[in-house]
CSV table of C-alpha atoms and ligand atoms in Angstrom, one decimal:
chain,number,residue,atom,x,y,z
A,2,MET,CA,-25.9,26.8,-8.0
A,3,ARG,CA,-27.1,29.9,-6.2
A,4,LEU,CA,-23.6,30.4,-5.0
A,5,ALA,CA,-22.3,30.3,-8.6
A,6,ILE,CA,-24.7,32.9,-9.7
A,7,LYS,CA,-24.1,35.2,-6.8
A,8,LYS,CA,-20.4,34.9,-7.1
A,9,GLY,CA,-20.6,35.4,-10.8
A,10,ARG,CA,-22.6,38.5,-10.5
A,11,GLU,CA,-20.0,40.2,-8.5
A,12,PRO,CA,-17.7,41.4,-11.3
A,13,ALA,CA,-20.7,42.8,-13.2
A,14,VAL,CA,-21.9,44.7,-10.2
A,15,LYS,CA,-18.5,46.0,-9.3
A,16,LYS,CA,-17.9,47.2,-12.8
A,17,ARG,CA,-21.2,49.0,-12.9
A,18,GLY,CA,-20.6,50.5,-9.4
A,19,ALA,CA,-17.3,51.9,-10.7
A,20,ALA,CA,-19.0,53.2,-13.8
A,21,VAL,CA,-21.4,55.3,-11.7
A,22,LYS,CA,-18.5,57.1,-10.1
A,23,MET,CA,-16.8,57.4,-13.5
A,24,ARG,CA,-20.0,59.0,-14.9
A,25,LYS,CA,-20.0,61.6,-12.2
A,26,LEU,CA,-16.4,62.5,-12.7
A,27,THR,CA,-16.7,62.7,-16.5
A,28,ALA,CA,-20.1,64.3,-16.7
A,29,ILE,CA,-18.7,67.4,-18.5
A,30,ALA,CA,-16.7,65.3,-20.9
A,31,MET,CA,-19.8,63.2,-21.6
A,32,MET,CA,-22.0,66.3,-22.2
A,33,LEU,CA,-19.4,67.5,-24.7
A,34,ALA,CA,-19.4,64.1,-26.3
A,35,LEU,CA,-23.2,64.2,-26.6
A,36,MET,CA,-23.1,67.6,-28.1
A,37,LEU,CA,-20.6,66.5,-30.6
A,38,ALA,CA,-22.6,63.4,-31.3
A,39,ALA,CA,-25.7,65.6,-31.9
A,40,LEU,CA,-23.7,67.9,-34.1
A,41,THR,CA,-22.3,65.2,-36.2
A,42,GLY,CA,-25.5,63.1,-36.2
A,43,CYS,CA,-23.6,60.2,-34.7
A,44,SER,CA,-25.7,58.2,-32.3
A,45,SER,CA,-23.1,55.6,-31.2
A,46,ILE,CA,-22.9,54.7,-27.6
A,47,SER,CA,-20.4,56.8,-25.5
A,48,ASP,CA,-17.6,55.3,-23.5
A,49,GLY,CA,-19.4,56.2,-20.3
A,50,ASP,CA,-22.5,54.3,-21.3
A,51,LYS,CA,-20.3,51.4,-22.5
A,52,LYS,CA,-19.3,50.8,-18.9
A,53,ASP,CA,-22.9,50.0,-18.1
A,54,LEU,CA,-23.0,47.2,-20.6
A,55,ILE,CA,-23.1,43.6,-19.6
A,56,VAL,CA,-19.9,42.0,-21.0
A,57,VAL,CA,-20.5,38.5,-22.5
A,58,GLY,CA,-17.9,36.3,-24.0
A,59,PHE,CA,-19.4,33.8,-26.5
A,60,SER,CA,-17.4,30.8,-27.6
A,61,GLN,CA,-19.1,29.6,-30.9
A,62,VAL,CA,-18.2,26.2,-32.4
A,63,GLY,CA,-17.5,27.4,-35.9
A,64,SER,CA,-19.4,28.3,-39.0
A,65,GLU,CA,-19.9,24.7,-40.4
A,66,SER,CA,-23.5,25.0,-41.4
A,67,SER,CA,-26.3,27.4,-42.3
A,68,TRP,CA,-27.8,26.6,-38.9
A,69,ARG,CA,-24.6,27.8,-37.2
A,70,VAL,CA,-24.5,31.0,-39.3
A,71,ALA,CA,-28.1,31.8,-38.3
A,72,ASN,CA,-27.3,31.0,-34.7
A,73,SER,CA,-24.2,33.4,-34.6
A,74,GLU,CA,-26.3,36.1,-36.3
A,75,SER,CA,-29.1,35.7,-33.7
A,76,MET,CA,-26.6,35.9,-30.8
A,77,LYS,CA,-24.9,39.0,-32.3
A,78,GLN,CA,-28.2,40.8,-32.7
A,79,ALA,CA,-29.6,39.9,-29.3
A,80,LEU,CA,-26.4,40.7,-27.4
A,81,SER,CA,-25.8,44.0,-29.1
A,82,GLU,CA,-24.9,47.3,-27.5
A,83,GLU,CA,-28.4,48.6,-28.2
A,84,GLU,CA,-29.7,45.7,-26.1
A,85,GLY,CA,-27.3,46.6,-23.3
A,86,PHE,CA,-24.5,44.0,-24.0
A,87,GLU,CA,-20.9,44.1,-25.1
A,88,LEU,CA,-20.3,40.8,-26.9
A,89,ILE,CA,-16.9,39.3,-27.4
A,90,PHE,CA,-17.5,36.7,-30.1
A,91,ASP,CA,-15.0,33.9,-30.7
A,92,ASP,CA,-15.2,31.4,-33.6
A,93,ALA,CA,-13.5,28.2,-32.6
A,94,LYS,CA,-13.3,26.8,-36.1
A,95,GLN,CA,-14.6,23.4,-35.0
A,96,LYS,CA,-11.7,22.9,-32.5
A,97,GLN,CA,-12.3,22.2,-28.8
A,98,GLU,CA,-8.8,23.5,-28.0
A,99,ASN,CA,-9.8,26.9,-29.5
A,100,GLN,CA,-12.9,26.9,-27.2
A,101,TYR,CA,-10.6,26.3,-24.2
A,102,LYS,CA,-8.4,29.2,-25.3
A,103,ALA,CA,-11.5,31.5,-25.8
A,104,ILE,CA,-12.9,30.6,-22.4
A,105,ARG,CA,-9.5,31.3,-20.7
A,106,MET,CA,-9.3,34.6,-22.5
A,107,PHE,CA,-12.8,35.5,-21.3
A,108,ILE,CA,-11.8,34.7,-17.7
A,109,GLN,CA,-8.7,36.9,-18.1
A,110,GLN,CA,-10.8,39.7,-19.4
A,111,GLN,CA,-13.2,39.3,-16.4
A,112,VAL,CA,-16.3,39.2,-18.5
A,113,ASP,CA,-19.6,39.2,-16.7
A,114,TYR,CA,-20.9,36.0,-18.4
A,115,ILE,CA,-19.5,33.2,-20.5
A,116,VAL,CA,-21.7,31.7,-23.2
A,117,LEU,CA,-20.5,28.4,-24.6
A,118,ALA,CA,-21.8,26.5,-27.6
A,119,PRO,CA,-19.8,23.3,-27.0
A,120,ILE,CA,-18.5,21.2,-29.9
A,121,THR,CA,-18.9,17.9,-28.1
A,122,GLU,CA,-20.2,16.9,-24.7
A,123,ASN,CA,-17.0,15.8,-23.1
A,124,GLY,CA,-13.9,17.5,-21.9
A,125,TRP,CA,-15.3,20.6,-20.2
A,126,ASP,CA,-14.6,19.9,-16.5
A,127,ASP,CA,-11.3,21.7,-16.1
A,128,VAL,CA,-12.0,24.9,-18.0
A,129,LEU,CA,-15.5,25.3,-16.5
A,130,ALA,CA,-14.0,24.8,-13.1
A,131,GLU,CA,-11.7,27.7,-13.9
A,132,ALA,CA,-14.6,29.9,-14.9
A,133,ARG,CA,-16.4,28.9,-11.7
A,134,GLN,CA,-13.3,29.7,-9.7
A,135,ALA,CA,-13.3,33.2,-11.2
A,136,GLY,CA,-17.0,33.6,-10.3
A,137,ILE,CA,-18.2,33.9,-13.9
A,138,PRO,CA,-21.5,32.2,-14.6
A,139,VAL,CA,-21.5,30.0,-17.7
A,140,ILE,CA,-24.6,29.6,-20.0
A,141,ILE,CA,-24.5,26.6,-22.3
A,142,VAL,CA,-26.3,26.9,-25.6
A,143,ASP,CA,-27.4,24.4,-28.2
A,144,ARG,CA,-25.4,21.2,-27.5
A,145,GLN,CA,-24.9,20.1,-23.9
A,146,VAL,CA,-21.9,19.4,-21.7
A,147,ASP,CA,-21.3,16.2,-19.8
A,148,VAL,CA,-19.6,17.3,-16.6
A,149,SER,CA,-18.8,15.6,-13.3
A,150,ASN,CA,-20.6,18.4,-11.4
A,151,GLU,CA,-23.7,20.1,-12.8
A,152,ASN,CA,-22.8,23.2,-10.9
A,153,LEU,CA,-20.0,23.9,-13.4
A,154,TYR,CA,-22.6,25.7,-15.5
A,155,THR,CA,-25.5,27.8,-14.6
A,156,THR,CA,-28.1,27.0,-17.2
A,157,TRP,CA,-28.6,25.4,-20.7
A,158,VAL,CA,-30.9,26.2,-23.6
A,159,GLY,CA,-31.4,24.3,-26.8
A,160,SER,CA,-33.4,21.7,-28.7
A,161,ASP,CA,-34.6,18.3,-27.7
A,162,PHE,CA,-32.5,16.3,-30.3
A,163,LEU,CA,-34.0,12.9,-29.3
A,164,GLU,CA,-37.5,14.3,-29.9
A,165,GLU,CA,-36.3,15.4,-33.3
A,166,GLY,CA,-35.1,11.9,-34.1
A,167,LYS,CA,-38.4,10.5,-32.9
A,168,MET,CA,-40.4,12.9,-35.0
A,169,ALA,CA,-38.4,11.8,-38.0
A,170,THR,CA,-38.7,8.1,-37.5
A,171,GLU,CA,-42.4,8.2,-36.5
A,172,TRP,CA,-43.1,10.1,-39.7
A,173,LEU,CA,-41.0,7.5,-41.7
A,174,GLY,CA,-43.1,4.7,-40.3
A,175,GLN,CA,-46.3,6.4,-41.4
A,176,GLU,CA,-44.8,7.3,-44.8
A,177,LEU,CA,-43.8,3.8,-45.5
A,178,ASP,CA,-47.3,2.6,-44.5
A,179,LYS,CA,-48.8,5.2,-46.9
A,180,ARG,CA,-46.6,3.9,-49.7
A,181,GLY,CA,-47.6,0.3,-48.9
A,182,ARG,CA,-44.0,-0.5,-48.1
A,183,SER,CA,-44.2,-1.2,-44.4
A,184,GLY,CA,-43.5,-4.9,-44.9
A,185,GLU,CA,-40.5,-4.4,-47.1
A,186,ASN,CA,-36.8,-4.4,-46.2
A,187,ILE,CA,-35.8,-0.8,-45.8
A,188,ASN,CA,-32.2,0.1,-46.3
A,189,ILE,CA,-31.2,3.3,-44.6
A,190,LEU,CA,-28.0,5.3,-45.3
A,191,HIS,CA,-27.1,7.3,-42.2
A,192,ILE,CA,-25.1,10.5,-42.5
A,193,ARG,CA,-23.8,11.3,-39.1
A,194,GLY,CA,-22.9,14.7,-37.6
A,195,THR,CA,-19.9,15.5,-35.5
A,196,GLU,CA,-19.4,12.5,-33.2
A,197,GLY,CA,-20.0,13.3,-29.6
A,198,ALA,CA,-22.1,16.4,-30.2
A,199,THR,CA,-25.5,16.2,-28.5
A,200,ALA,CA,-27.3,16.8,-31.8
A,201,GLN,CA,-25.4,13.8,-33.2
A,202,ILE,CA,-25.8,11.5,-30.1
A,203,PHE,CA,-29.6,11.9,-29.9
A,204,ARG,CA,-30.5,12.1,-33.6
A,205,THR,CA,-28.5,8.9,-34.0
A,206,GLN,CA,-30.2,7.4,-31.0
A,207,GLY,CA,-33.7,8.3,-32.4
A,208,LEU,CA,-32.8,6.4,-35.5
A,209,GLN,CA,-31.2,3.4,-33.7
A,210,ASP,CA,-34.3,3.1,-31.4
A,211,ALA,CA,-36.6,3.0,-34.4
A,212,VAL,CA,-34.4,0.4,-36.2
A,213,ASP,CA,-34.5,-1.7,-33.0
A,214,GLU,CA,-38.3,-1.5,-33.1
A,215,ASN,CA,-38.6,-2.3,-36.8
A,216,PRO,CA,-36.7,-5.5,-37.7
A,217,ASN,CA,-37.1,-4.8,-41.4
A,218,TRP,CA,-35.2,-1.4,-41.2
A,219,ASN,CA,-31.5,-1.7,-41.6
A,220,ILE,CA,-28.8,0.9,-41.4
A,221,VAL,CA,-26.7,-0.2,-44.4
A,222,ARG,CA,-23.9,2.3,-43.6
A,223,THR,CA,-23.1,5.2,-41.3
A,224,LEU,CA,-20.9,7.9,-42.9
A,225,ASP,CA,-19.3,10.7,-41.0
A,226,GLY,CA,-20.2,14.0,-42.6
A,227,GLU,CA,-19.1,16.2,-39.7
A,228,TYR,CA,-22.1,18.6,-40.3
A,229,THR,CA,-20.5,20.0,-43.4
A,230,GLU,CA,-21.6,19.9,-47.1
A,231,ALA,CA,-18.1,19.2,-48.3
A,232,LYS,CA,-17.4,16.3,-46.0
A,233,ALA,CA,-20.8,14.7,-46.6
A,234,TYR,CA,-20.3,15.0,-50.4
A,235,GLU,CA,-16.9,13.4,-50.2
A,236,VAL,CA,-17.9,10.4,-48.1
A,237,THR,CA,-21.1,9.8,-50.0
A,238,LYS,CA,-19.5,10.0,-53.4
A,239,GLU,CA,-16.9,7.5,-52.2
A,240,TYR,CA,-19.6,5.2,-50.9
A,241,LEU,CA,-21.7,5.4,-54.0
A,242,GLU,CA,-18.7,4.6,-56.2
A,243,LYS,CA,-18.0,1.6,-54.1
A,244,ILE,CA,-21.6,0.2,-54.3
A,245,ARG,CA,-22.1,1.2,-57.9
A,246,ASP,CA,-22.0,-2.3,-59.4
A,247,THR,CA,-23.1,-4.3,-56.3
A,248,GLY,CA,-26.9,-3.8,-56.7
A,249,GLU,CA,-27.1,-2.5,-53.1
A,250,LYS,CA,-30.1,-0.3,-52.9
A,251,ILE,CA,-30.8,2.7,-50.7
A,252,ASP,CA,-34.4,3.4,-49.6
A,253,VAL,CA,-33.9,6.1,-47.1
A,254,ILE,CA,-31.2,8.7,-46.3
A,255,TYR,CA,-31.2,10.0,-42.7
A,256,SER,CA,-28.9,13.0,-42.7
A,257,GLU,CA,-28.3,14.8,-39.5
A,258,ASN,CA,-28.2,18.3,-40.9
A,259,ASP,CA,-29.2,20.2,-44.0
A,260,ASN,CA,-25.8,21.1,-45.3
A,261,MET,CA,-24.7,17.4,-45.2
A,262,THR,CA,-28.0,16.7,-47.1
A,263,PHE,CA,-27.0,19.1,-49.8
A,264,GLY,CA,-23.6,17.4,-50.2
A,265,VAL,CA,-25.4,14.0,-50.4
A,266,LEU,CA,-27.8,15.2,-53.0
A,267,LYS,CA,-24.9,16.5,-55.1
A,268,ALA,CA,-23.2,13.1,-55.0
A,269,LEU,CA,-26.5,11.3,-55.9
A,270,ASP,CA,-27.0,13.7,-58.8
A,271,GLU,CA,-23.5,12.9,-60.1
A,272,GLU,CA,-24.2,9.2,-59.8
A,273,GLY,CA,-27.5,9.6,-61.6
A,274,ILE,CA,-29.4,8.2,-58.6
A,275,GLU,CA,-33.0,9.4,-58.2
A,276,TYR,CA,-34.3,10.7,-54.9
A,277,GLY,CA,-37.3,12.4,-53.5
A,278,GLY,CA,-40.7,12.5,-55.1
A,279,GLU,CA,-43.2,9.6,-54.6
A,280,GLU,CA,-40.9,6.9,-55.8
A,281,GLY,CA,-37.3,8.0,-55.2
A,282,ILE,CA,-35.1,7.6,-52.1
A,283,ILE,CA,-36.9,9.1,-49.1
A,284,VAL,CA,-34.6,11.9,-47.9
A,285,ILE,CA,-34.8,13.0,-44.2
A,286,SER,CA,-32.9,16.1,-43.2
A,287,PHE,CA,-32.5,18.0,-39.9
A,288,ASP,CA,-32.5,21.8,-39.2
A,289,ALA,CA,-35.1,23.0,-41.8
A,290,VAL,CA,-33.3,26.1,-42.9
A,291,LYS,CA,-34.8,28.1,-45.7
A,292,SER,CA,-32.7,26.6,-48.5
A,293,SER,CA,-33.7,23.1,-47.3
A,294,LEU,CA,-37.4,24.0,-47.2
A,295,GLU,CA,-37.1,25.1,-50.8
A,296,ARG,CA,-35.7,21.7,-51.8
A,297,CYS,CA,-38.5,20.2,-49.8
A,298,LEU,CA,-41.1,22.1,-51.8
A,299,ALA,CA,-39.3,21.0,-55.0
A,300,GLY,CA,-39.7,17.4,-53.8
A,301,ASP,CA,-36.0,16.7,-53.4
A,302,ILE,CA,-36.0,16.4,-49.6
A,303,THR,CA,-39.0,14.4,-48.3
A,304,LEU,CA,-38.9,15.5,-44.7
A,305,CYS,CA,-37.2,18.5,-43.0
A,306,VAL,CA,-37.1,18.2,-39.2
A,307,GLU,CA,-36.9,21.7,-37.6
A,308,CYS,CA,-34.1,22.7,-35.2
A,309,ASN,CA,-34.6,26.4,-34.3
A,310,PRO,CA,-31.2,28.2,-34.2
A,311,LEU,CA,-32.5,31.6,-32.9
A,312,HIS,CA,-31.1,31.3,-29.4
A,313,GLY,CA,-29.9,34.9,-29.1
A,314,PRO,CA,-33.0,36.3,-27.5
A,315,ARG,CA,-33.3,33.3,-25.2
A,316,VAL,CA,-29.7,33.7,-24.0
A,317,ALA,CA,-30.3,37.5,-23.5
A,318,ASN,CA,-33.4,36.8,-21.4
A,319,LEU,CA,-31.5,34.2,-19.3
A,320,ILE,CA,-28.8,36.8,-18.6
A,321,ARG,CA,-31.4,39.4,-17.7
A,322,SER,CA,-33.1,37.1,-15.3
A,323,LEU,CA,-29.8,36.2,-13.7
A,324,GLU,CA,-29.1,39.9,-13.4
A,325,ALA,CA,-32.5,40.3,-11.6
A,326,GLY,CA,-31.4,37.6,-9.2
A,327,ASP,CA,-33.6,34.9,-10.5
A,328,VAL,CA,-32.5,31.3,-10.7
A,329,PRO,CA,-33.5,30.0,-14.1
A,330,GLN,CA,-34.3,26.3,-14.8
A,331,LYS,CA,-31.2,24.2,-15.2
A,332,LYS,CA,-32.3,23.1,-18.7
A,333,SER,CA,-34.8,24.8,-21.1
A,334,TYR,CA,-35.8,22.7,-24.1
A,335,ILE,CA,-37.4,24.5,-27.0
A,336,ILE,CA,-40.1,23.0,-29.2
A,337,ASP,CA,-39.4,22.1,-32.8
A,338,THR,CA,-41.7,20.8,-35.6
A,339,PHE,CA,-41.3,19.3,-39.1
A,340,PHE,CA,-42.2,19.9,-42.7
A,341,SER,CA,-42.9,17.2,-45.3
A,342,ALA,CA,-42.8,17.6,-49.1
A,343,GLU,CA,-46.5,17.0,-49.0
A,344,SER,CA,-47.3,19.7,-46.4
A,345,ILE,CA,-44.8,22.5,-47.1
A,346,THR,CA,-46.1,25.7,-48.8
A,347,GLU,CA,-44.5,28.8,-50.3
A,348,GLU,CA,-45.9,30.8,-47.5
A,349,MET,CA,-44.1,28.7,-44.8
A,350,ILE,CA,-40.8,29.3,-46.7
A,351,LYS,CA,-41.4,33.0,-46.9
A,352,GLU,CA,-42.0,33.2,-43.2
A,353,ARG,CA,-38.7,31.5,-42.4
A,354,PRO,CA,-36.3,34.0,-41.1
A,355,TYR,CA,-33.1,31.9,-41.6
B,430,GYE,O1,-28.1,20.7,-36.6
B,430,GYE,C1,-26.0,21.6,-37.4
B,430,GYE,C2,-25.0,22.3,-36.7
B,430,GYE,O2,-25.9,21.5,-32.8
B,430,GYE,C3,-28.1,21.7,-33.5
B,430,GYE,O3,-25.0,21.8,-35.4
B,430,GYE,C4,-26.7,21.9,-33.8
B,430,GYE,C5,-26.2,21.3,-35.1
B,430,GYE,C6,-27.1,21.6,-36.4
B,430,GYE,O4,-23.8,22.4,-37.3
B,430,GYE,O5,-26.4,22.2,-38.6
């Protein structure tokens, strides 16, 4: 791993070495530019200073959810020119092939670092080997990669999705107890995120583990919502229509992100099915973005499990420590919490930055 980091730092160092020479040669031009900037009141970074920036190529999955939008915003803010970075941002529109293309483009551009938010865990060996070959360190963010050789990436930062699933199901056990329903048959409708994404794999595993431990809990159906409101609405609507006259009941909805939850709630509204409150379907949602917390306060969503998307400053700090020659931990898990309809307050929502 040390090798990867050392090799990877070379292009950055070379570029900045060249920039020093450039600065000397263009001192007069720069002074003129500065005078012009002062005269026009323009404070943008000059071309000379730009050469000092750390160039980062970021391959983002897409913009499928509010979480993702907040994540992209955080990355753009933390990896801004003011912070000493030049960010090349690529939105893969939920397609792994687009992520491959973006990474290959970053390699061609000889960026200093590649940051990858992978859509799923599999399929990264080849393209990451190419980045390693080019000596560019790769930082993985949010979901993880399942690679044959751990040295294919430098470090990873994100949430502990299994822990999130455990928080949700432990809370559910206690909630059913409180409602005097722990002996009842509990039917769970499972709305699954993008198959093969770490967040999906482990939130699903958290649920499955709890179902294995509680023989009276049943997953009545798993629907693929692909982390989007539109897809979750479509599949839930279809499912509700199918069970309309069968008498099949739903006690709990376990939805692997907030946007899918919104789609599900819309479908329930249209079917006239009650949810939330003390009696309705217990709705569990992941991410806990502001709009979801608002619906938690309103009693529509019973539990919001947090997943913090503000990885920008974390990634910026990892790059800074690599620049300083440090070797960061291979994996850094961040700590998340949860909010229930019972415990949420206006204040908590106000404080939420996303
Ligand atoms: O929960 C969802 C997003 O990987 C943690 O991806 C992320 C998930 C998040 O689309 O909203």
